[in-house]
Coordinates of C-alpha atoms in Angstrom, one line a residue:
X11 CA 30.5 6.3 3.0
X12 CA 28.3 6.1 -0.1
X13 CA 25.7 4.3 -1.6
X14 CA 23.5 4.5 -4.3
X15 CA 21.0 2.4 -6.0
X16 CA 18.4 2.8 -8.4
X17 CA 14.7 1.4 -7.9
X18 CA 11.5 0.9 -10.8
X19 CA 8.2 0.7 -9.3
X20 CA 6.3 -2.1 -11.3
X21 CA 3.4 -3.6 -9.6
X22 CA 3.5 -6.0 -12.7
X23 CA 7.0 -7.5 -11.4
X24 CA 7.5 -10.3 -8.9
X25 CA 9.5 -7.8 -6.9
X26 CA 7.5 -5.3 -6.9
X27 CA 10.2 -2.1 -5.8
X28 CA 7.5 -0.5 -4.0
X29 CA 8.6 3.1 -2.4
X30 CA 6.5 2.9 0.1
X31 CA 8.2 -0.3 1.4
X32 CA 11.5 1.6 1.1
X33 CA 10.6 4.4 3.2
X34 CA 9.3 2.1 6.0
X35 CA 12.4 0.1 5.5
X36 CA 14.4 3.4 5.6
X37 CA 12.9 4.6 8.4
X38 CA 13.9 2.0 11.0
X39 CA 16.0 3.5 13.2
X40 CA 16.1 7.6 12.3
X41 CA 16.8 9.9 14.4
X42 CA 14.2 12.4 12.7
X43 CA 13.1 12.5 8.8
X44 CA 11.1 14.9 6.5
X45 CA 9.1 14.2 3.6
X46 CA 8.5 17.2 0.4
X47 CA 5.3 16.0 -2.3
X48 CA 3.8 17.6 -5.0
X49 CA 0.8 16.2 -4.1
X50 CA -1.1 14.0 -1.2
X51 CA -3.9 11.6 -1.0
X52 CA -6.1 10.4 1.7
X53 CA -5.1 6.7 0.4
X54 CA -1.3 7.5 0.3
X55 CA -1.1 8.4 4.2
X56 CA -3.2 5.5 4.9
X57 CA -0.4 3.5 2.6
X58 CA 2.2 5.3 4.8
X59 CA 1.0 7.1 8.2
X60 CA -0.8 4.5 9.5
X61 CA 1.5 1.6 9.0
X62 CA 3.2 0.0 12.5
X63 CA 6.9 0.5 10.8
X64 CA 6.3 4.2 10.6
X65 CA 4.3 4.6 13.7
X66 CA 7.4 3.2 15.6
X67 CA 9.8 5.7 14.3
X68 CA 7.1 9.0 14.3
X69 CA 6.0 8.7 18.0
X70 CA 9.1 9.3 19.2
X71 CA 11.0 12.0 15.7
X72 CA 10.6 14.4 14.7
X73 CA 8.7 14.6 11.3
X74 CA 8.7 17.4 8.8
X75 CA 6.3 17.3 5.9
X76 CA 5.7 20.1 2.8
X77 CA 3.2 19.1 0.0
X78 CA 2.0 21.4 -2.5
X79 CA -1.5 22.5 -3.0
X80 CA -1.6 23.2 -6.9
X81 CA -3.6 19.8 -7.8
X82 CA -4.1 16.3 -6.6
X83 CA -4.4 17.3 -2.4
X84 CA -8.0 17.7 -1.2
X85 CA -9.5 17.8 1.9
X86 CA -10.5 14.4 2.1
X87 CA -6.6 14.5 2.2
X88 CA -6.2 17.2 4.7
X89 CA -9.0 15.4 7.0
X90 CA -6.8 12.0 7.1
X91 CA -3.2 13.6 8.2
X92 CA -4.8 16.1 10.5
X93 CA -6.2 12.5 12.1
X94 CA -3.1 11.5 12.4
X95 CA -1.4 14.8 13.7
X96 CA -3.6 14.7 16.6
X97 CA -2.0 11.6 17.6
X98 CA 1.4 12.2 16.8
X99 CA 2.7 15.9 17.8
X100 CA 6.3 15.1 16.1
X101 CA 4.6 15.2 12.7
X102 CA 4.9 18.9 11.4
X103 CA 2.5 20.0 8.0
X104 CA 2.8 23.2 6.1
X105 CA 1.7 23.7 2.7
X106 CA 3.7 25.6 -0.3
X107 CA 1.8 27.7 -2.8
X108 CA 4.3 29.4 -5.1
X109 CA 3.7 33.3 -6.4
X110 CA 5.6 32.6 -10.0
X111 CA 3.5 32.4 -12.4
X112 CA 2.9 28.9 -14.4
X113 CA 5.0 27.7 -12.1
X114 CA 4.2 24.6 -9.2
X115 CA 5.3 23.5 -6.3
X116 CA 6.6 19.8 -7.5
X117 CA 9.7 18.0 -5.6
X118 CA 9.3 14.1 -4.5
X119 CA 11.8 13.3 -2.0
X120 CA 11.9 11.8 1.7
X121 CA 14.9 12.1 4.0
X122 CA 16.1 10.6 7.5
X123 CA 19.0 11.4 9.9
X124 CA 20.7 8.1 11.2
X125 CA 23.0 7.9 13.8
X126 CA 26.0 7.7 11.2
X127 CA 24.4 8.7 7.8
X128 CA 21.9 10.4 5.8
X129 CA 19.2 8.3 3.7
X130 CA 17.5 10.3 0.6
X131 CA 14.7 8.6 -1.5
X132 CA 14.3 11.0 -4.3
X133 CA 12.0 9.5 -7.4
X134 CA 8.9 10.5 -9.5
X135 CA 6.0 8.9 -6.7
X136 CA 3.9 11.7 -4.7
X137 CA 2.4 10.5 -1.1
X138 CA -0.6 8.7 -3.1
X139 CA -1.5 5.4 -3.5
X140 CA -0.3 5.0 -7.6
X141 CA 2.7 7.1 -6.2
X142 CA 3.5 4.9 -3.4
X143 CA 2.5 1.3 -4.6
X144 CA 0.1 0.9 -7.5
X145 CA 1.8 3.3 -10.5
X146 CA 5.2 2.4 -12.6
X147 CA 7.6 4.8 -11.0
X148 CA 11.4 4.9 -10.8
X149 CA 13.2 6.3 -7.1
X150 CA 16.7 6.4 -6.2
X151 CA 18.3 5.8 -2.8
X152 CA 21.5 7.6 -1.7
X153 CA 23.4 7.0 1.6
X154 CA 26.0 9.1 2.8
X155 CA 27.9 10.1 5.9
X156 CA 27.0 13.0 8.2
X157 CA 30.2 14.7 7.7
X158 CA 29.6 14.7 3.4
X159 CA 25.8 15.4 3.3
X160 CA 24.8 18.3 1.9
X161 CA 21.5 18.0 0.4
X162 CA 19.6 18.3 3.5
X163 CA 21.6 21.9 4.3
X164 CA 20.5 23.3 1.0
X165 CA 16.5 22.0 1.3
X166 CA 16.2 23.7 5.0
X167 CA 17.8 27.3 2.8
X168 CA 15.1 26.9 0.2
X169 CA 12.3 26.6 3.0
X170 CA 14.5 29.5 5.5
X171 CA 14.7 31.8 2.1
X172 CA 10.9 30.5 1.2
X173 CA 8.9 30.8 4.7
X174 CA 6.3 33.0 2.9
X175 CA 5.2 30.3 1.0
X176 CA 4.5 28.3 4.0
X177 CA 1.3 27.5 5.2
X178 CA -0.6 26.1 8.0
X179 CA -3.7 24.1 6.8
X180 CA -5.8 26.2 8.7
X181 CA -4.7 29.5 6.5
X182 CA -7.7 31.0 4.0
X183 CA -5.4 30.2 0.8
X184 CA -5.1 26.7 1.8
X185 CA -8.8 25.9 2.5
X186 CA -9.3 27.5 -0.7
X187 CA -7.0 25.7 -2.9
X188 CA -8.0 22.2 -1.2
X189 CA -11.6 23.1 -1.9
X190 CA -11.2 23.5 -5.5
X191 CA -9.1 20.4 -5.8
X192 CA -11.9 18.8 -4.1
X193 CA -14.4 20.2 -7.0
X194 CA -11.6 19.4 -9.1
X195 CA -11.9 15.7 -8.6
X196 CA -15.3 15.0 -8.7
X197 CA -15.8 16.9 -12.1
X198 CA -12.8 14.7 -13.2
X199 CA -14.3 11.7 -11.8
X200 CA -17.9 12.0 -13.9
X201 CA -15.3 12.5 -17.1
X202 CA -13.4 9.9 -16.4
X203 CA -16.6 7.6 -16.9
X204 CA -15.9 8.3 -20.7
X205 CA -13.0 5.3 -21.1
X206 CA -12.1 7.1 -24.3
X207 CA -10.6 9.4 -22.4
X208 CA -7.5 9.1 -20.9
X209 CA -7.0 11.0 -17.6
X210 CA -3.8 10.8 -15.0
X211 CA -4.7 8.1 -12.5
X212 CA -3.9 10.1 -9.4
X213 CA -5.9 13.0 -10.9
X214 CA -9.2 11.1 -10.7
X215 CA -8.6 8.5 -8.7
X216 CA -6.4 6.8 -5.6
X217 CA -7.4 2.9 -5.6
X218 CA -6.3 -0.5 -6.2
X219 CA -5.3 -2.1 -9.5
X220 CA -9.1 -3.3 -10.9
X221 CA -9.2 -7.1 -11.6
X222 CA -8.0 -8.1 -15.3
X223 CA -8.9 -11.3 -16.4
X224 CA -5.4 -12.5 -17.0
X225 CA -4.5 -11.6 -13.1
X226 CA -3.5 -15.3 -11.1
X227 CA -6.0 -16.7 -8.8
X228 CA -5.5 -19.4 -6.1
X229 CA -8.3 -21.4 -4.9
X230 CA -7.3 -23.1 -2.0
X231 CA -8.8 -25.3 0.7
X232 CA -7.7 -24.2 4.3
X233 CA -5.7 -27.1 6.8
X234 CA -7.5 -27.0 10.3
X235 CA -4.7 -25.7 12.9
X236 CA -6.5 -26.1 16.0
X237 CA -10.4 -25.6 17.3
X238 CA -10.2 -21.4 16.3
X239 CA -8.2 -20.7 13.1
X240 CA -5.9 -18.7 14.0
X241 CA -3.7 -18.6 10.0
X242 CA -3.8 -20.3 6.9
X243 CA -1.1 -22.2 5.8
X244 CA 0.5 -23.0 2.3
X245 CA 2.6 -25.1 0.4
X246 CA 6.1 -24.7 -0.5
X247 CA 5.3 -23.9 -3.9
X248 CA 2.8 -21.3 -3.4
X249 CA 4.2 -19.7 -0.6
X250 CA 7.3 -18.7 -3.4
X251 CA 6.0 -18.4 -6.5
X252 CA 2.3 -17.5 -6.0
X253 CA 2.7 -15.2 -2.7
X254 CA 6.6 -14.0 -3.9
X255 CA 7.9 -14.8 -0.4
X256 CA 11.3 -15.1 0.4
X257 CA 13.8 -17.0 3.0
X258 CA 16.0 -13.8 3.6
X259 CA 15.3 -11.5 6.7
X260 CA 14.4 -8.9 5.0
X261 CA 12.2 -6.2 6.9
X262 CA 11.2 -4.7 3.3
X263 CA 9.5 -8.0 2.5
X264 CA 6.2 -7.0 2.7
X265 CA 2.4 -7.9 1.5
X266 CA -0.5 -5.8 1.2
X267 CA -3.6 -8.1 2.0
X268 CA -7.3 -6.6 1.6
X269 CA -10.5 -9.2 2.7
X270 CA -13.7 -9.3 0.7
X271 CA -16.2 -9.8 3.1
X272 CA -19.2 -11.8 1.5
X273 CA -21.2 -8.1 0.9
X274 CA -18.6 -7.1 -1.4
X275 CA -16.9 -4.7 1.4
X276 CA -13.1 -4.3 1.1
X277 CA -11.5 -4.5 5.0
X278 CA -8.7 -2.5 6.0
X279 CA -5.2 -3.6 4.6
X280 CA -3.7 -6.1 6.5
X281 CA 0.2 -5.7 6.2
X282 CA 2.1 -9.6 6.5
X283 CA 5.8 -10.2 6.4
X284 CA 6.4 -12.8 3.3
X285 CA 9.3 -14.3 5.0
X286 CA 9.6 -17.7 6.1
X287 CA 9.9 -18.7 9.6
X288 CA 12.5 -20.3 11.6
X289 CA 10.2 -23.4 12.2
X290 CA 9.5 -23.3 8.0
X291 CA 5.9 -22.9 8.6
X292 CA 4.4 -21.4 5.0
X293 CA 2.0 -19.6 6.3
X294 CA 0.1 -16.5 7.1
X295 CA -1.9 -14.6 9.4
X296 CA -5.1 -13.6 8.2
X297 CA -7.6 -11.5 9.9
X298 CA -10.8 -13.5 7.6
X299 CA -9.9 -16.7 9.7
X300 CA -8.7 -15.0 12.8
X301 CA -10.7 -16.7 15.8
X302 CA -13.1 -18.8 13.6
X303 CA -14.0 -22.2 14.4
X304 CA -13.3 -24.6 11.9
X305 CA -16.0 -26.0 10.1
X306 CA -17.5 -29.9 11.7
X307 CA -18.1 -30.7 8.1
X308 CA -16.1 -30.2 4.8
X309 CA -13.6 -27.7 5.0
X310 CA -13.2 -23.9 4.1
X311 CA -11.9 -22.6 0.5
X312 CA -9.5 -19.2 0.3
X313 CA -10.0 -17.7 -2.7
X314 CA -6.7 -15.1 -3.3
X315 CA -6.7 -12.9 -6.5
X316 CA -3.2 -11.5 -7.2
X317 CA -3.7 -8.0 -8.5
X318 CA 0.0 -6.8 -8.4
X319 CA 3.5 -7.5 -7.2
X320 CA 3.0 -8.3 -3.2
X321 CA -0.9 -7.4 -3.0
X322 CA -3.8 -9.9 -2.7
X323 CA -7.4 -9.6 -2.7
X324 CA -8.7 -12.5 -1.1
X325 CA -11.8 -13.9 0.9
X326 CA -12.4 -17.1 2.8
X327 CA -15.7 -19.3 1.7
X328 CA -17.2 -21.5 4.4
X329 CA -19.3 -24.9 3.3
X330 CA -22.4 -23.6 4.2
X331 CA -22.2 -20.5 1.5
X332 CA -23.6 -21.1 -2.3
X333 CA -20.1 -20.6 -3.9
X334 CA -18.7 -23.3 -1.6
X335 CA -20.2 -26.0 -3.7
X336 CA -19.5 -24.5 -7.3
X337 CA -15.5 -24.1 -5.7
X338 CA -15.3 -27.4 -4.1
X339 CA -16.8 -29.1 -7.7
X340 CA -14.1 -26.7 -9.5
X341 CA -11.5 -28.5 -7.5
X342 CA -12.8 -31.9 -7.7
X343 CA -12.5 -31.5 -12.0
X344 CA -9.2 -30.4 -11.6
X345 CA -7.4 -32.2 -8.6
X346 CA -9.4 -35.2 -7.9
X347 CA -10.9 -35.8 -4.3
X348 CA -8.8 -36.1 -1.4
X349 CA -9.7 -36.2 2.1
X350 CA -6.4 -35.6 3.9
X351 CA -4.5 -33.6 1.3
X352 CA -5.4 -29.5 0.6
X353 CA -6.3 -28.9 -2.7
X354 CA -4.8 -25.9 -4.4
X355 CA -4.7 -24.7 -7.6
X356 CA -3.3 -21.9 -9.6
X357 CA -5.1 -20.5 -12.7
X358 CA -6.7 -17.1 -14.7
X359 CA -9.2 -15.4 -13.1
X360 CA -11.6 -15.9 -16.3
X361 CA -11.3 -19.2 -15.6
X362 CA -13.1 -19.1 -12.5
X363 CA -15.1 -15.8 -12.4
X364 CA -17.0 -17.3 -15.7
X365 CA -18.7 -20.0 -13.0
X366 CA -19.2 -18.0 -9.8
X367 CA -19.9 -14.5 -11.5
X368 CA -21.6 -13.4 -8.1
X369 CA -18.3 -14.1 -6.0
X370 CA -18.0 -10.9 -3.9
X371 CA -14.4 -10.7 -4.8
X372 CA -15.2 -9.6 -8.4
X373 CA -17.2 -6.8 -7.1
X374 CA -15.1 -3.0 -8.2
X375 CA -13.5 -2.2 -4.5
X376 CA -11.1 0.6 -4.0
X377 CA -8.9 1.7 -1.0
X378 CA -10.6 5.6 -0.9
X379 CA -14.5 6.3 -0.6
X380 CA -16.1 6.7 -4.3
X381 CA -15.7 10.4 -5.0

C-alpha cells in the first residue's frame, strides 16, 4: 500500500490546505509520531500542542520532537513547549546544533506509526504560525505499509550516528543560542518598522494575517435560541460560501475563530468543526455568545472579518453599545427592516470600517505577545 498526494498552503484559497489541519488529521489514531523543524515558535505549538485532536493522541504516544536552534526558536518558544512537557511526559525535546561550518540544521517533516502503515508529511512549513497556517507553503503526504517503510529507519541512523548534536534545553549551548535568537528578534522587529524593507515573516514575526481592505466582512444580526445563547446560527448560503463549510464528514474540516472583545483584546482561538449537522442546523458554537442572555430589546449584531481560508476574526455587538446603532442603520440601507427575518450581509471591509473606524475589530491583534 501507497499513497501520495501533494498539498499548497494558501490562506488566500477557499480550501485553505493548511498543514497544521493535516497533522491533526494525521494523527488520529497513531500509535506514536515524531516531528523534526528547522525552526519553532511560541505561536506554532499553540497552533499545534494545545489543540484537543493532538492532545488526544500525545497523552497516551509517544512523541519525539528535534528542532534546530540556528534562527527563528527563542525562548519565548522554549517557555511554551516546556509548558506543555510538564503535562505530557510522552512528548520528548532535544535540540540539534550542527559543528559544519555554514551549515544548519533544516529538515520539515512529521511522522506517525499506525497500526498498518506509516504517514509522512514532509513540506517547506516549520512549527510556526506562517509555517503551519498563515504562509503559502507546499507539503506532501506519503502512506505506506509497515513492511515497505523505510524512511523512518534511516532518520532514527542520522539521529543514532548524530547523538552529539543532541541537546537537552537545559544544556549551556542551547540557552545560549535561544538567547541570541531572542535579541535576534527584537532587533529585527524595530527594523521591520521600516516597510521598505522586506524581512522573512517568521523571522520577525508569528501572527495573524493583518486586515486588508478587500478582506469579506459579514454583518449579521443573531436569531435568539433560547433565554442564554448558547450559538449563532446561519443561513444556508453563508454557512457555504462565506464560512467554506462543507456537508462531508471530514475531521480535517476545521476553522480557526479568534473574539475581539470590545477593548480591542484578541481571545484564545476557538477551534469549530465547519461541517454540517445531521439535523442541518448552520450553525456554530461561539464562546462571545456562550451563556449570554439575549437582549429584551432589539437584537445583537456579529460582525465576522474573514482574514484567510478557514479563519475569522469576529465580535458580537449588543444594542446597548454605540456601534450597535451605526450597524443596525448600515443594515436598514441595505436590506430594509424586518422584524422576524436576520439581516445579513456580505461586503469589503472598507465599506464598513469607513463608518465605524473605532470598531475594536480593526484594532492590529496578533496570536504572540508584541516582541
Amino acid at each position: 500500500m501507497a499513497d501520495y498526494r501533494f498539498y499548497l498552503q494558501n490562506p488566500a484559497s477557499k480550501e485553505g490546505n493548511y498543514l497544521v489541519d493535516e497533522i491533526l488529521f494525521q494523527s488520529k489514531g497513531a500509535k506514536k509520531g515524531g516531528a523534526h523543524f528547522a525552526f519553532m515558535s511560541s505561536s506554532g505549538i499553540d497552533l499545534l500542542f494545545k489543540d484537543e485532536r493532538f492532545i488526544s493522541f500525545i497523552k497516551d504516544n509517544h512523541f519525539f520532537l528535534t528542532v534546530g536552534v540556528d534562527a527563528i526558536t527563542d525562548e519565548k518558544a522554549l517557555n511554551e513547549i516546556l509548558k506543555f512537557n510538564e503535562k505530557y511526559a510522552n512528548l520528548v525535546i532535544k535540540f540539534f546544533i550542527t559543528e559544519a561550518k555554514n551549515s544548519i540544521f533544516h529538515p520539515k517533516f512529521i511522522w506517525f506509526q499506525k497500526e498498518k502503515h506509516y504517514v509522512h508529511i514532509v513540506g517547506s512549513g516549520n512549527l510556526t504560525a506562517g509555517g503551519l497556517r498563515w504562509n503559502v507553503e507546499a507539503y506532501s503526504t506519503y502512506i505506506c505499509s509497515v513492511e515497505k517503510q523505510n524512511e523512518i529507519y534511516n532518520w532514527e541512523k542520522f539521529l543514532t550516528e548524530n547523538t552529539d548534536f543532541l541537546f537537552d534545553h537545559d544544556n549551556e549551548r542551547v540557552k545560549l543560542a535561544l538567547k541570541r535568537n531572542t535579541e535576534n528578534r527584537k532587533i529585527l522587529a524595530k527594523i521591520a518598522k521600516d516597510k521598505s524593507i522586506l524581512l522573512d515573516e517568521d523571522t520577525v514575526k508569528d501572527e495573524i494575517p493583518e486586515p486588508h481592505p478587500d478582506n469579506t466582512i459579514l454583518i449579521a444580526e443573531i436569531s435568539k435560541n433560547g433565554d442564554r445563547l448558547q450559538q449563532v446560527n446561519f443561513d444556508k448560503d453563508n454557512f457555504f460560501n462565506f464560512f467554506d463549510a462543507t456537508t462531508v464528514q471530514d475531521e480535517a474540516t476545521y476553522n480557526l475563530f479568534f473574539q475581539v472583545n470590545k477593548d480591542g483584546l484578541m481571545q484564545e482561538k476557538e477551534i469549530r468543526p465547519a461541517v454540517v449537522v445531521k439535523s442541518h442546523n448552520y450553525r456554530f458554537e461561539l464562546n462571545a455568545v456562550k451563556g449570554m442572555k439575549y437582549p429584551e430589546e432589539g437584537k445583537p449584531i456579529g460582525v465576522f472579518l474573514k482574514i484567510a481560508a478557514k479563519s475569522f476574526l469576529y465580535m458580537v455587538v449588543l444594542p446597548t453599545e454605540n456601534a450597535h446603532s451605526v450597524l443596525d442603520e448600515f443594515l436598514t440601507e441595505k436590506l430594509g427592516i424586518s422584524s422576524n427575518r436576520m439581516r445579513r450581509i456580505r461586503i469589503k471591509a472598507e465599506e464598513i470600517r469607513t463608518r465605524t473606524p473605532d470598531l475594536p475589530i480593526w484594532v492590529k491583534t496578533t496570536l504572540a505577545d508584541h516582541i
